[in-house]
GROMACS .gro file of C-alpha atoms in nm:
model
  515
    1MET     CA    1   9.079   0.898  14.909
    2ILE     CA    2   9.252   1.011  15.227
    3THR     CA    3   9.362   0.703  15.419
    4LYS     CA    4   9.445   0.875  15.748
    5ALA     CA    5   9.233   1.102  15.962
    6ASN     CA    6   9.330   1.468  15.926
    7PRO     CA    7   9.204   1.717  16.185
    8PHE     CA    8   9.251   2.028  15.971
    9GLY     CA    9   8.947   2.009  15.748
   10ILE     CA   10   9.127   1.895  15.434
   11GLU     CA   11   8.847   1.653  15.343
   12ALA     CA   12   8.594   1.937  15.332
   13ALA     CA   13   8.836   2.150  15.127
   14LEU     CA   14   8.878   1.874  14.871
   15LYS     CA   15   8.501   1.836  14.842
   16GLN     CA   16   8.460   2.210  14.783
   17LEU     CA   17   8.718   2.192  14.505
   18GLY     CA   18   8.547   1.897  14.335
   19ILE     CA   19   8.833   1.658  14.406
   20GLU     CA   20   8.636   1.387  14.586
   21ALA     CA   21   8.546   1.212  14.259
   22LEU     CA   22   8.911   1.142  14.185
   23ASN     CA   23   8.958   0.854  14.426
   24GLU     CA   24   8.898   0.592  14.161
   25GLY     CA   25   9.140   0.740  13.912
   26THR     CA   26   8.883   0.943  13.723
   27SER     CA   27   8.905   1.307  13.622
   28THR     CA   28   8.664   1.596  13.658
   29GLY     CA   29   8.600   1.950  13.545
   30VAL     CA   30   8.800   2.089  13.256
   31ASN     CA   31   9.054   1.806  13.279
   32ASN     CA   32   8.896   1.623  12.986
   33PHE     CA   33   9.220   1.496  12.838
   34ALA     CA   34   9.326   1.211  13.069
   35ASN     CA   35   9.284   0.844  12.982
   36GLY     CA   36   9.631   0.710  13.055
   37LYS     CA   37   9.802   0.542  13.344
   38ILE     CA   38   9.727   0.641  13.701
   39ILE     CA   39   9.955   0.849  13.922
   40GLU     CA   40   9.899   0.877  14.295
   41SER     CA   41   9.922   1.198  14.492
   42TYR     CA   42  10.056   1.155  14.845
   43SER     CA   43  10.074   1.432  15.101
   44PRO     CA   44  10.421   1.492  15.246
   45ALA     CA   45  10.243   1.625  15.555
   46ASP     CA   46  10.123   1.285  15.678
   47GLY     CA   47  10.209   1.038  15.404
   48ALA     CA   48   9.843   0.982  15.318
   49LEU     CA   49   9.726   0.896  14.969
   50ILE     CA   50   9.505   1.191  14.875
   51ALA     CA   51   9.377   1.074  14.537
   52LYS     CA   52   9.459   0.899  14.212
   53VAL     CA   53   9.473   1.086  13.884
   54LYS     CA   54   9.478   0.957  13.529
   55THR     CA   55   9.754   1.096  13.310
   56SER     CA   56   9.719   1.213  12.951
   57THR     CA   57   9.806   0.986  12.661
   58GLN     CA   58   9.948   1.118  12.336
   59GLU     CA   59   9.598   1.091  12.191
   60ASP     CA   60   9.461   1.296  12.480
   61TYR     CA   61   9.728   1.558  12.419
   62GLU     CA   62   9.635   1.580  12.052
   63LYS     CA   63   9.270   1.632  12.143
   64ALA     CA   64   9.369   1.909  12.383
   65MET     CA   65   9.586   2.082  12.123
   66GLN     CA   66   9.312   2.058  11.863
   67LYS     CA   67   9.068   2.221  12.104
   68ALA     CA   68   9.323   2.489  12.190
   69SER     CA   69   9.397   2.568  11.825
   70GLU     CA   70   9.029   2.601  11.745
   71ALA     CA   71   8.960   2.812  12.054
   72PHE     CA   72   9.243   3.054  11.969
   73LEU     CA   73   9.076   3.151  11.641
   74GLU     CA   74   8.774   3.273  11.837
   75TRP     CA   75   8.941   3.397  12.158
   76ARG     CA   76   9.184   3.630  11.977
   77LEU     CA   77   8.891   3.819  11.820
   78ILE     CA   78   8.739   3.908  12.157
   79PRO     CA   79   8.845   4.264  12.252
   80ALA     CA   80   9.125   4.269  12.506
   81PRO     CA   81   8.922   4.462  12.770
   82ARG     CA   82   8.650   4.196  12.742
   83ARG     CA   83   8.912   3.924  12.792
   84GLY     CA   84   9.029   4.121  13.094
   85GLU     CA   85   8.675   4.124  13.231
   86ILE     CA   86   8.664   3.745  13.213
   87VAL     CA   87   8.995   3.726  13.399
   88ARG     CA   88   8.851   3.966  13.659
   89GLN     CA   89   8.570   3.719  13.719
   90MET     CA   90   8.829   3.446  13.765
   91GLY     CA   91   8.987   3.655  14.038
   92ASP     CA   92   8.650   3.684  14.210
   93GLU     CA   93   8.603   3.308  14.187
   94LEU     CA   94   8.948   3.251  14.338
   95ARG     CA   95   8.852   3.478  14.627
   96LYS     CA   96   8.558   3.248  14.700
   97PHE     CA   97   8.784   2.943  14.705
   98LYS     CA   98   9.092   3.095  14.870
   99GLU     CA   99   9.056   2.892  15.189
  100PRO     CA  100   9.002   2.544  15.040
  101LEU     CA  101   9.256   2.595  14.760
  102GLY     CA  102   9.511   2.731  15.007
  103LYS     CA  103   9.458   2.422  15.222
  104LEU     CA  104   9.506   2.191  14.924
  105VAL     CA  105   9.827   2.370  14.826
  106SER     CA  106   9.952   2.332  15.182
  107TYR     CA  107   9.850   1.968  15.213
  108GLU     CA  108   9.957   1.838  14.871
  109MET     CA  109  10.282   2.039  14.848
  110GLY     CA  110  10.374   2.071  15.214
  111LYS     CA  111  10.418   2.448  15.257
  112SER     CA  112  10.271   2.620  15.561
  113LEU     CA  113   9.902   2.705  15.555
  114GLN     CA  114   9.979   3.078  15.559
  115GLU     CA  115  10.205   3.031  15.256
  116GLY     CA  116   9.931   2.830  15.087
  117TYR     CA  117   9.686   3.116  15.139
  118GLY     CA  118   9.955   3.356  15.020
  119GLU     CA  119  10.000   3.163  14.699
  120VAL     CA  120   9.629   3.185  14.620
  121GLN     CA  121   9.644   3.557  14.701
  122GLU     CA  122   9.917   3.587  14.436
  123MET     CA  123   9.673   3.438  14.188
  124ILE     CA  124   9.409   3.693  14.285
  125ASP     CA  125   9.662   3.975  14.258
  126ILE     CA  126   9.777   3.872  13.910
  127CYS     CA  127   9.413   3.865  13.799
  128ASP     CA  128   9.378   4.225  13.916
  129PHE     CA  129   9.701   4.318  13.739
  130ALA     CA  130   9.589   4.148  13.417
  131VAL     CA  131   9.256   4.334  13.417
  132GLY     CA  132   9.435   4.669  13.404
  133LEU     CA  133   9.684   4.534  13.154
  134SER     CA  134   9.404   4.442  12.915
  135ARG     CA  135   9.363   4.815  12.843
  136GLN     CA  136   9.737   4.886  12.824
  137LEU     CA  137   9.876   4.660  12.552
  138TYR     CA  138  10.050   4.961  12.408
  139GLY     CA  139  10.255   4.991  12.090
  140LEU     CA  140  10.473   5.281  11.978
  141THR     CA  141  10.459   5.536  11.700
  142MET     CA  142  10.772   5.675  11.538
  143HIS     CA  143  10.856   5.933  11.273
  144SER     CA  144  10.936   5.811  10.926
  145GLU     CA  145  11.223   5.953  10.720
  146ARG     CA  146  10.989   5.949  10.420
  147PRO     CA  147  10.732   6.226  10.367
  148MET     CA  148  10.365   6.146  10.421
  149HIS     CA  149  10.444   5.814  10.590
  150ARG     CA  150  10.343   5.694  10.933
  151MET     CA  151  10.519   5.417  11.128
  152TYR     CA  152  10.401   5.237  11.434
  153GLU     CA  153  10.431   4.908  11.624
  154GLN     CA  154  10.151   4.686  11.745
  155TYR     CA  155  10.129   4.358  11.931
  156HIS     CA  156   9.929   4.050  11.831
  157PRO     CA  157   9.848   3.726  12.017
  158ILE     CA  158  10.093   3.444  11.942
  159GLY     CA  159   9.860   3.143  11.978
  160THR     CA  160   9.894   2.858  12.227
  161VAL     CA  161  10.119   2.907  12.529
  162GLY     CA  162  10.256   2.594  12.695
  163ILE     CA  163  10.302   2.614  13.073
  164ILE     CA  164  10.504   2.352  13.259
  165SER     CA  165  10.501   2.435  13.630
  166ALA     CA  166  10.692   2.303  13.931
  167PHE     CA  167  10.571   2.147  14.256
  168ASN     CA  168  10.685   2.423  14.488
  169PHE     CA  169  10.439   2.682  14.358
  170PRO     CA  170  10.171   2.451  14.221
  171VAL     CA  171   9.915   2.721  14.133
  172ALA     CA  172  10.069   3.070  14.141
  173VAL     CA  173  10.320   3.026  13.861
  174TRP     CA  174  10.049   2.892  13.631
  175SER     CA  175   9.841   3.201  13.702
  176TRP     CA  176  10.136   3.436  13.638
  177ASN     CA  177  10.151   3.298  13.286
  178ALA     CA  178   9.789   3.209  13.214
  179MET     CA  179   9.622   3.534  13.321
  180ILE     CA  180   9.868   3.744  13.122
  181ALA     CA  181   9.847   3.513  12.821
  182TRP     CA  182   9.467   3.527  12.824
  183VAL     CA  183   9.438   3.906  12.822
  184CYS     CA  184   9.695   3.906  12.539
  185GLY     CA  185   9.460   3.687  12.337
  186ASP     CA  186   9.645   3.357  12.371
  187VAL     CA  187   9.514   3.022  12.485
  188VAL     CA  188   9.692   2.797  12.735
  189ILE     CA  189   9.783   2.432  12.773
  190TRP     CA  190   9.913   2.350  13.122
  191LYS     CA  191  10.115   2.054  13.246
  192PRO     CA  192  10.137   2.077  13.627
  193SER     CA  193  10.399   1.889  13.826
  194SER     CA  194  10.312   1.522  13.867
  195LYS     CA  195  10.392   1.565  14.236
  196VAL     CA  196  10.094   1.802  14.282
  197PRO     CA  197   9.838   1.717  14.013
  198LEU     CA  198   9.535   1.785  14.232
  199CYS     CA  199   9.621   2.154  14.259
  200GLY     CA  200   9.605   2.181  13.880
  201ILE     CA  201   9.270   2.005  13.861
  202ALA     CA  202   9.131   2.224  14.140
  203CYS     CA  203   9.227   2.541  13.952
  204GLN     CA  204   9.054   2.417  13.638
  205ASN     CA  205   8.743   2.334  13.838
  206ILE     CA  206   8.739   2.684  13.991
  207ILE     CA  207   8.767   2.874  13.662
  208LYS     CA  208   8.534   2.638  13.477
  209THR     CA  209   8.229   2.826  13.604
  210VAL     CA  210   8.360   3.157  13.470
  211LEU     CA  211   8.451   3.012  13.131
  212GLN     CA  212   8.111   2.850  13.087
  213ARG     CA  213   7.920   3.153  13.209
  214ASN     CA  214   8.091   3.370  12.949
  215ASN     CA  215   8.052   3.117  12.666
  216VAL     CA  216   8.428   3.094  12.629
  217PRO     CA  217   8.518   2.825  12.373
  218GLU     CA  218   8.647   2.498  12.513
  219GLY     CA  219   9.023   2.489  12.472
  220VAL     CA  220   9.110   2.835  12.603
  221SER     CA  221   9.228   2.657  12.918
  222CYS     CA  222   9.355   2.300  12.873
  223LEU     CA  223   9.510   2.074  13.135
  224VAL     CA  224   9.725   1.772  13.054
  225THR     CA  225   9.886   1.551  13.316
  226GLY     CA  226  10.187   1.322  13.336
  227ASN     CA  227  10.553   1.382  13.258
  228GLU     CA  228  10.517   1.260  12.900
  229SER     CA  229  10.296   1.560  12.824
  230GLY     CA  230  10.580   1.796  12.911
  231ASP     CA  231  10.800   1.679  12.626
  232LEU     CA  232  10.506   1.677  12.387
  233ILE     CA  233  10.465   2.047  12.465
  234ASN     CA  234  10.836   2.113  12.417
  235LYS     CA  235  10.843   1.948  12.074
  236ASP     CA  236  10.515   2.087  11.943
  237VAL     CA  237  10.564   2.340  11.661
  238ARG     CA  238  10.208   2.462  11.723
  239ILE     CA  239  10.323   2.612  12.055
  240PRO     CA  240  10.530   2.927  11.990
  241LEU     CA  241  10.607   2.987  12.358
  242VAL     CA  242  10.685   2.745  12.640
  243SER     CA  243  10.709   2.874  12.996
  244PHE     CA  244  10.902   2.625  13.208
  245THR     CA  245  10.968   2.641  13.580
  246GLY     CA  246  11.200   2.381  13.729
  247SER     CA  247  11.558   2.270  13.767
  248THR     CA  248  11.846   2.399  13.559
  249ARG     CA  249  11.914   2.043  13.443
  250ILE     CA  250  11.567   1.998  13.293
  251GLY     CA  251  11.569   2.360  13.177
  252ARG     CA  252  11.867   2.288  12.952
  253HIS     CA  253  11.669   2.012  12.783
  254VAL     CA  254  11.360   2.233  12.744
  255SER     CA  255  11.565   2.520  12.603
  256LYS     CA  256  11.742   2.301  12.349
  257THR     CA  257  11.426   2.118  12.242
  258VAL     CA  258  11.218   2.432  12.192
  259ALA     CA  259  11.501   2.626  12.026
  260GLU     CA  260  11.555   2.348  11.771
  261ARG     CA  261  11.208   2.422  11.635
  262PHE     CA  262  11.263   2.800  11.665
  263GLY     CA  263  11.017   2.835  11.950
  264ASN     CA  264  11.060   3.079  12.238
  265THR     CA  265  11.095   3.000  12.606
  266ILE     CA  266  11.047   3.166  12.942
  267LEU     CA  267  11.277   2.977  13.176
  268GLU     CA  268  11.259   3.012  13.554
  269LEU     CA  269  11.528   2.776  13.676
  270GLY     CA  270  11.761   2.743  13.974
  271GLY     CA  271  11.850   3.002  14.232
  272ASN     CA  272  12.146   3.022  14.472
  273ASN     CA  273  12.044   3.337  14.648
  274ALA     CA  274  12.256   3.531  14.894
  275ILE     CA  275  12.200   3.799  15.155
  276ILE     CA  276  12.491   4.028  15.229
  277VAL     CA  277  12.490   4.137  15.593
  278SER     CA  278  12.681   4.464  15.620
  279GLU     CA  279  12.847   4.597  15.930
  280HIS     CA  280  12.587   4.876  15.896
  281ALA     CA  281  12.291   4.634  15.896
  282ASP     CA  282  11.999   4.629  16.137
  283ILE     CA  283  12.043   4.275  16.270
  284SER     CA  284  11.682   4.250  16.386
  285MET     CA  285  11.572   4.299  16.025
  286VAL     CA  286  11.832   4.053  15.903
  287LEU     CA  287  11.685   3.795  16.139
  288VAL     CA  288  11.341   3.806  15.981
  289GLY     CA  289  11.464   3.817  15.623
  290ALA     CA  290  11.725   3.544  15.660
  291VAL     CA  291  11.522   3.298  15.866
  292PHE     CA  292  11.208   3.320  15.653
  293GLY     CA  293  11.420   3.314  15.338
  294ALA     CA  294  11.606   3.002  15.449
  295VAL     CA  295  11.329   2.796  15.610
  296GLY     CA  296  11.009   2.922  15.443
  297THR     CA  297  10.855   2.648  15.229
  298ALA     CA  298  11.123   2.428  15.391
  299GLY     CA  299  11.380   2.590  15.163
  300GLN     CA  300  11.194   2.482  14.850
  301ARG     CA  301  11.155   2.821  14.684
  302CYS     CA  302  11.366   2.922  14.387
  303THR     CA  303  11.420   3.246  14.581
  304SER     CA  304  11.508   3.073  14.911
  305THR     CA  305  11.811   3.216  15.087
  306ARG     CA  306  12.098   2.970  15.040
  307ARG     CA  307  12.395   3.185  15.145
  308LEU     CA  308  12.452   3.447  15.413
  309ILE     CA  309  12.760   3.660  15.346
  310ILE     CA  310  12.835   3.840  15.672
  311HIS     CA  311  13.082   4.117  15.751
  312GLU     CA  312  13.347   3.987  15.986
  313SER     CA  313  13.274   4.254  16.249
  314VAL     CA  314  12.913   4.134  16.297
  315TYR     CA  315  12.966   3.768  16.212
  316ASP     CA  316  12.956   3.626  16.563
  317LYS     CA  317  12.662   3.844  16.665
  318THR     CA  318  12.463   3.744  16.357
  319LEU     CA  319  12.526   3.374  16.412
  320SER     CA  320  12.426   3.402  16.776
  321VAL     CA  321  12.094   3.562  16.682
  322LEU     CA  322  12.034   3.303  16.410
  323LYS     CA  323  12.110   3.006  16.634
  324ASN     CA  324  11.867   3.136  16.892
  325ALA     CA  325  11.596   3.179  16.627
  326TYR     CA  326  11.655   2.831  16.482
  327SER     CA  327  11.619   2.680  16.828
  328GLN     CA  328  11.266   2.819  16.844
  329LEU     CA  329  11.146   2.694  16.505
  330LYS     CA  330  10.848   2.461  16.522
  331ILE     CA  331  10.848   2.178  16.271
  332GLY     CA  332  10.530   1.990  16.194
  333ASN     CA  333  10.210   1.953  15.994
  334PRO     CA  334  10.189   2.257  15.762
  335LEU     CA  335   9.813   2.284  15.817
  336ASP     CA  336   9.882   2.367  16.183
  337GLU     CA  337   9.941   2.742  16.183
  338ASN     CA  338  10.156   2.714  16.497
  339ASN     CA  339  10.431   2.547  16.294
  340HIS     CA  340  10.700   2.736  16.102
  341VAL     CA  341  10.844   2.455  15.890
  342GLY     CA  342  10.661   2.184  15.701
  343PRO     CA  343  10.798   1.882  15.514
  344LEU     CA  344  11.005   1.844  15.201
  345ILE     CA  345  10.807   1.730  14.898
  346ASP     CA  346  10.913   1.363  14.914
  347LYS     CA  347  11.177   1.122  15.040
  348GLY     CA  348  11.390   1.184  14.733
  349ALA     CA  349  11.424   1.547  14.843
  350VAL     CA  350  11.515   1.429  15.193
  351GLN     CA  351  11.796   1.218  15.052
  352GLU     CA  352  11.930   1.513  14.852
  353TYR     CA  353  11.926   1.720  15.172
  354LEU     CA  354  12.123   1.456  15.363
  355THR     CA  355  12.368   1.411  15.077
  356ALA     CA  356  12.433   1.786  15.063
  357ILE     CA  357  12.514   1.800  15.435
  358GLU     CA  358  12.757   1.512  15.402
  359LYS     CA  359  12.919   1.668  15.097
  360ALA     CA  360  12.964   1.995  15.284
  361LYS     CA  361  13.138   1.811  15.569
  362GLN     CA  362  13.367   1.634  15.323
  363GLU     CA  363  13.467   1.968  15.173
  364GLY     CA  364  13.565   2.102  15.515
  365ALA     CA  365  13.251   2.285  15.623
  366LYS     CA  366  13.159   2.331  15.988
  367ILE     CA  367  12.809   2.254  16.117
  368ILE     CA  368  12.671   2.549  16.314
  369VAL     CA  369  12.313   2.423  16.361
  370GLU     CA  370  12.272   2.048  16.323
  371GLY     CA  371  12.033   1.911  16.064
  372GLY     CA  372  11.877   1.568  16.025
  373VAL     CA  373  11.549   1.389  15.967
  374VAL     CA  374  11.272   1.442  16.222
  375GLU     CA  375  11.115   1.120  16.346
  376GLY     CA  376  10.834   1.023  16.581
  377THR     CA  377  10.463   1.077  16.610
  378GLY     CA  378  10.332   1.321  16.352
  379PHE     CA  379  10.633   1.273  16.126
  380GLU     CA  380  10.543   0.936  15.973
  381SER     CA  381  10.574   1.061  15.616
  382GLY     CA  382  10.952   1.066  15.657
  383CYS     CA  383  10.969   1.404  15.481
  384TYR     CA  384  11.041   1.636  15.774
  385VAL     CA  385  11.396   1.766  15.824
  386ARG     CA  386  11.561   2.015  16.056
  387PRO     CA  387  11.676   2.345  15.907
  388CYS     CA  388  12.052   2.363  15.946
  389ILE     CA  389  12.325   2.624  15.925
  390ILE     CA  390  12.667   2.538  15.782
  391GLU     CA  391  12.981   2.751  15.786
  392ALA     CA  392  13.139   2.709  15.444
  393GLU     CA  393  13.344   2.871  15.170
  394ASN     CA  394  13.177   3.018  14.864
  395HIS     CA  395  13.394   2.812  14.629
  396PHE     CA  396  13.286   2.475  14.774
  397GLU     CA  397  13.123   2.263  14.507
  398ILE     CA  398  12.816   2.199  14.722
  399VAL     CA  399  12.776   2.573  14.788
  400GLN     CA  400  12.787   2.638  14.415
  401THR     CA  401  12.498   2.393  14.372
  402GLU     CA  402  12.134   2.462  14.456
  403THR     CA  403  11.992   2.216  14.709
  404PHE     CA  404  11.615   2.245  14.743
  405ALA     CA  405  11.611   2.215  15.122
  406PRO     CA  406  11.651   2.432  15.436
  407ILE     CA  407  12.032   2.450  15.434
  408LEU     CA  408  12.186   2.791  15.495
  409TYR     CA  409  12.558   2.842  15.424
  410VAL     CA  410  12.728   3.124  15.616
  411MET     CA  411  13.060   3.291  15.534
  412LYS     CA  412  13.261   3.604  15.617
  413TYR     CA  413  13.377   3.902  15.415
  414LYS     CA  414  13.593   4.208  15.483
  415ALA     CA  415  13.510   4.465  15.213
  416ILE     CA  416  13.182   4.530  15.031
  417GLN     CA  417  13.340   4.467  14.689
  418GLU     CA  418  13.448   4.124  14.813
  419ALA     CA  419  13.093   4.050  14.933
  420ILE     CA  420  12.941   4.145  14.597
  421ALA     CA  421  13.196   3.927  14.417
  422MET     CA  422  13.100   3.635  14.641
  423GLN     CA  423  12.732   3.702  14.584
  424ASN     CA  424  12.788   3.696  14.207
  425GLY     CA  425  13.032   3.406  14.220
  426VAL     CA  426  12.783   3.126  14.152
  427PRO     CA  427  12.632   2.994  13.826
  428GLN     CA  428  12.280   3.106  13.917
  429GLY     CA  429  12.146   3.462  13.914
  430LEU     CA  430  11.792   3.488  14.044
  431SER     CA  431  11.755   3.685  14.370
  432SER     CA  432  11.994   3.879  14.590
  433SER     CA  433  11.981   4.110  14.888
  434ILE     CA  434  12.188   4.341  15.104
  435PHE     CA  435  12.105   4.457  15.454
  436THR     CA  436  12.271   4.791  15.522
  437ASN     CA  437  12.191   5.143  15.632
  438ASN     CA  438  12.488   5.278  15.439
  439MET     CA  439  12.365   5.459  15.127
  440ARG     CA  440  12.688   5.409  14.937
  441GLU     CA  441  12.673   5.034  14.989
  442MET     CA  442  12.310   5.028  14.878
  443GLU     CA  443  12.382   5.213  14.558
  444LEU     CA  444  12.694   5.011  14.481
  445PHE     CA  445  12.495   4.688  14.524
  446LEU     CA  446  12.227   4.814  14.283
  447SER     CA  447  12.471   4.960  14.028
  448HIS     CA  448  12.600   4.801  13.708
  449SER     CA  449  12.899   4.674  13.906
  450GLY     CA  450  12.678   4.532  14.181
  451SER     CA  451  12.446   4.232  14.193
  452ASP     CA  452  12.419   4.036  13.867
  453CYS     CA  453  12.080   3.888  13.958
  454GLY     CA  454  11.740   3.956  13.809
  455ILE     CA  455  11.619   4.061  14.155
  456ALA     CA  456  11.825   4.280  14.386
  457ASN     CA  457  11.678   4.395  14.717
  458VAL     CA  458  11.789   4.631  14.992
  459ASN     CA  459  11.684   4.560  15.351
  460ILE     CA  460  11.445   4.292  15.223
  461GLY     CA  461  11.517   3.920  15.199
  462THR     CA  462  11.563   3.722  14.879
  463SER     CA  463  11.226   3.549  14.908
  464GLY     CA  464  10.880   3.693  14.852
  465ALA     CA  465  10.839   3.886  14.526
  466GLU     CA  466  10.537   4.098  14.438
  467ILE     CA  467  10.347   4.040  14.114
  468GLY     CA  468  10.389   4.401  13.997
  469GLY     CA  469  10.754   4.352  13.905
  470ALA     CA  470  10.888   4.124  13.634
  471PHE     CA  471  11.010   3.803  13.797
  472GLY     CA  472  11.314   3.612  13.674
  473GLY     CA  473  11.690   3.588  13.673
  474GLU     CA  474  12.011   3.564  13.474
  475LYS     CA  475  12.281   3.306  13.397
  476GLU     CA  476  12.168   2.950  13.478
  477THR     CA  477  11.839   3.084  13.612
  478GLY     CA  478  11.736   3.109  13.248
  479GLY     CA  479  11.684   3.477  13.174
  480GLY     CA  480  11.306   3.462  13.154
  481ARG     CA  481  11.060   3.713  13.299
  482GLU     CA  482  10.706   3.647  13.418
  483SER     CA  483  10.426   3.833  13.590
  484GLY     CA  484  10.438   4.214  13.608
  485SER     CA  485  10.600   4.514  13.438
  486ASP     CA  486  10.626   4.459  13.059
  487ALA     CA  487  10.663   4.081  13.082
  488TRP     CA  488  10.340   4.063  12.878
  489LYS     CA  489  10.539   4.132  12.562
  490ALA     CA  490  10.675   3.776  12.569
  491TYR     CA  491  10.322   3.647  12.512
  492MET     CA  492  10.267   3.853  12.198
  493ARG     CA  493  10.435   3.903  11.861
  494ARG     CA  494  10.550   4.252  11.770
  495GLN     CA  495  10.474   4.392  11.427
  496THR     CA  496  10.610   4.710  11.267
  497ASN     CA  497  10.368   4.887  11.032
  498THR     CA  498  10.431   5.164  10.781
  499ILE     CA  499  10.150   5.350  10.604
  500ASN     CA  500  10.204   5.570  10.299
  501TYR     CA  501   9.920   5.820  10.273
  502GLY     CA  502  10.078   6.025   9.996
  503THR     CA  503  10.069   5.999   9.614
  504GLN     CA  504  10.439   5.917   9.566
  505LEU     CA  505  10.643   5.609   9.661
  506PRO     CA  506  10.980   5.729   9.795
  507LEU     CA  507  11.219   5.456   9.907
  508ALA     CA  508  11.397   5.444  10.240
  509GLN     CA  509  11.761   5.550  10.270
  510GLY     CA  510  11.711   5.782   9.970
  511ILE     CA  511  11.744   5.495   9.722
  512LYS     CA  512  11.647   5.587   9.363
  513PHE     CA  513  11.470   5.327   9.153
  514ASP     CA  514  11.334   5.497   8.843
  515LEU     CA  515  11.121   5.307   8.594
   0.00000   0.00000   0.00000
């Protein structure tokens, strides 16, 4: 139900993804649990109403959970390599739909088309990773202190995994969790952001073919919509693990709610990421890392670069290069690949951006590159803003706060220890970076007395993680880990087993208990 003409083929993409039937508030595909009120999805790119989606009622949610619980009993018995094979087929299906799904991500969320394609590629990559993982769900063996005893650990599926994802990565973060959970033998119930519901429905439509072809029981992949479903997931004792991506404020509520019922959480919350620019840095490399980190996805990544901590000897040179680069940024429709910066998600985000700039001025900051709302033809949605650069102090209240917008705070340092202290001197702890060709600075930054973030990079920006490494952060970022490495262990329960194959029953610790 697109109300304005769009020259970038979005109508055809929606049709390929099975979205065209949604314009009357109906639902399609695997989204069988939606009979509630209607929410409308508007594109921040042009302000057009894309489609209407019915949300899930509490009764719908119960039906979904019943299906999931039943499906788990069957899914967990399928050998892990076979589950991996089904996930591999999902990756192949995503390859077929990379272009239309990437366009939908770009159009509904507002990120550039290249970033939309990149997000779908992340989904494909995590499928490939999960396939290999399905044959590597390793336990450990250990020596027992008792004769003729064997000890080992093994991992079992935990059941239903609840996934509550954010608008800024409407499909990739779901896949990070879902693909890993599936090869581990779990089933999934997903509540996508109400700002981008069509992306969730499109993903379900894409994988539906694979699930049906392999006779996978209904309920292995469930989709519920609407904000009410999020709290139902948080409170549900049938869900041992909730993976939540979003703000620190909401994350506190999720953490408390799930912990009260002794559930586990994977929390991916706020970031306030900094790049340290050393006097030994290659400024041309800094330029790429800092500009993409600050303005990519219009500053709406949890790993977006918020702060640039620059050595005083290269401060003026770095700012000069940055100002020149910012003057060349093209702002406009994200589906036009000539543009660098798309819109913010909605007008509420625009207001937060404007408020942050005003707060910075009130605290004594200096505007280096002016911000503001972009108006005129092509910007009718009211969601386009200019990336800005602000000279500030690290202790400013607004600098200590994450603003989901293209605002870059710059500040000086004299010694590397001071820079690391500034980098660490915020409540969040997700991603960090240093640009330097000095080996001692590199190693100090990566040492136990260096960055306190979950991600620490050298001569790479803060934004743009690969799926092979565990993704997540510390402090108010939540401490969770998703995607690669051994993050799979969060989706399984560990069990220690001891087998006595002898004819006697000795007790541990040499305890005597004679009868």
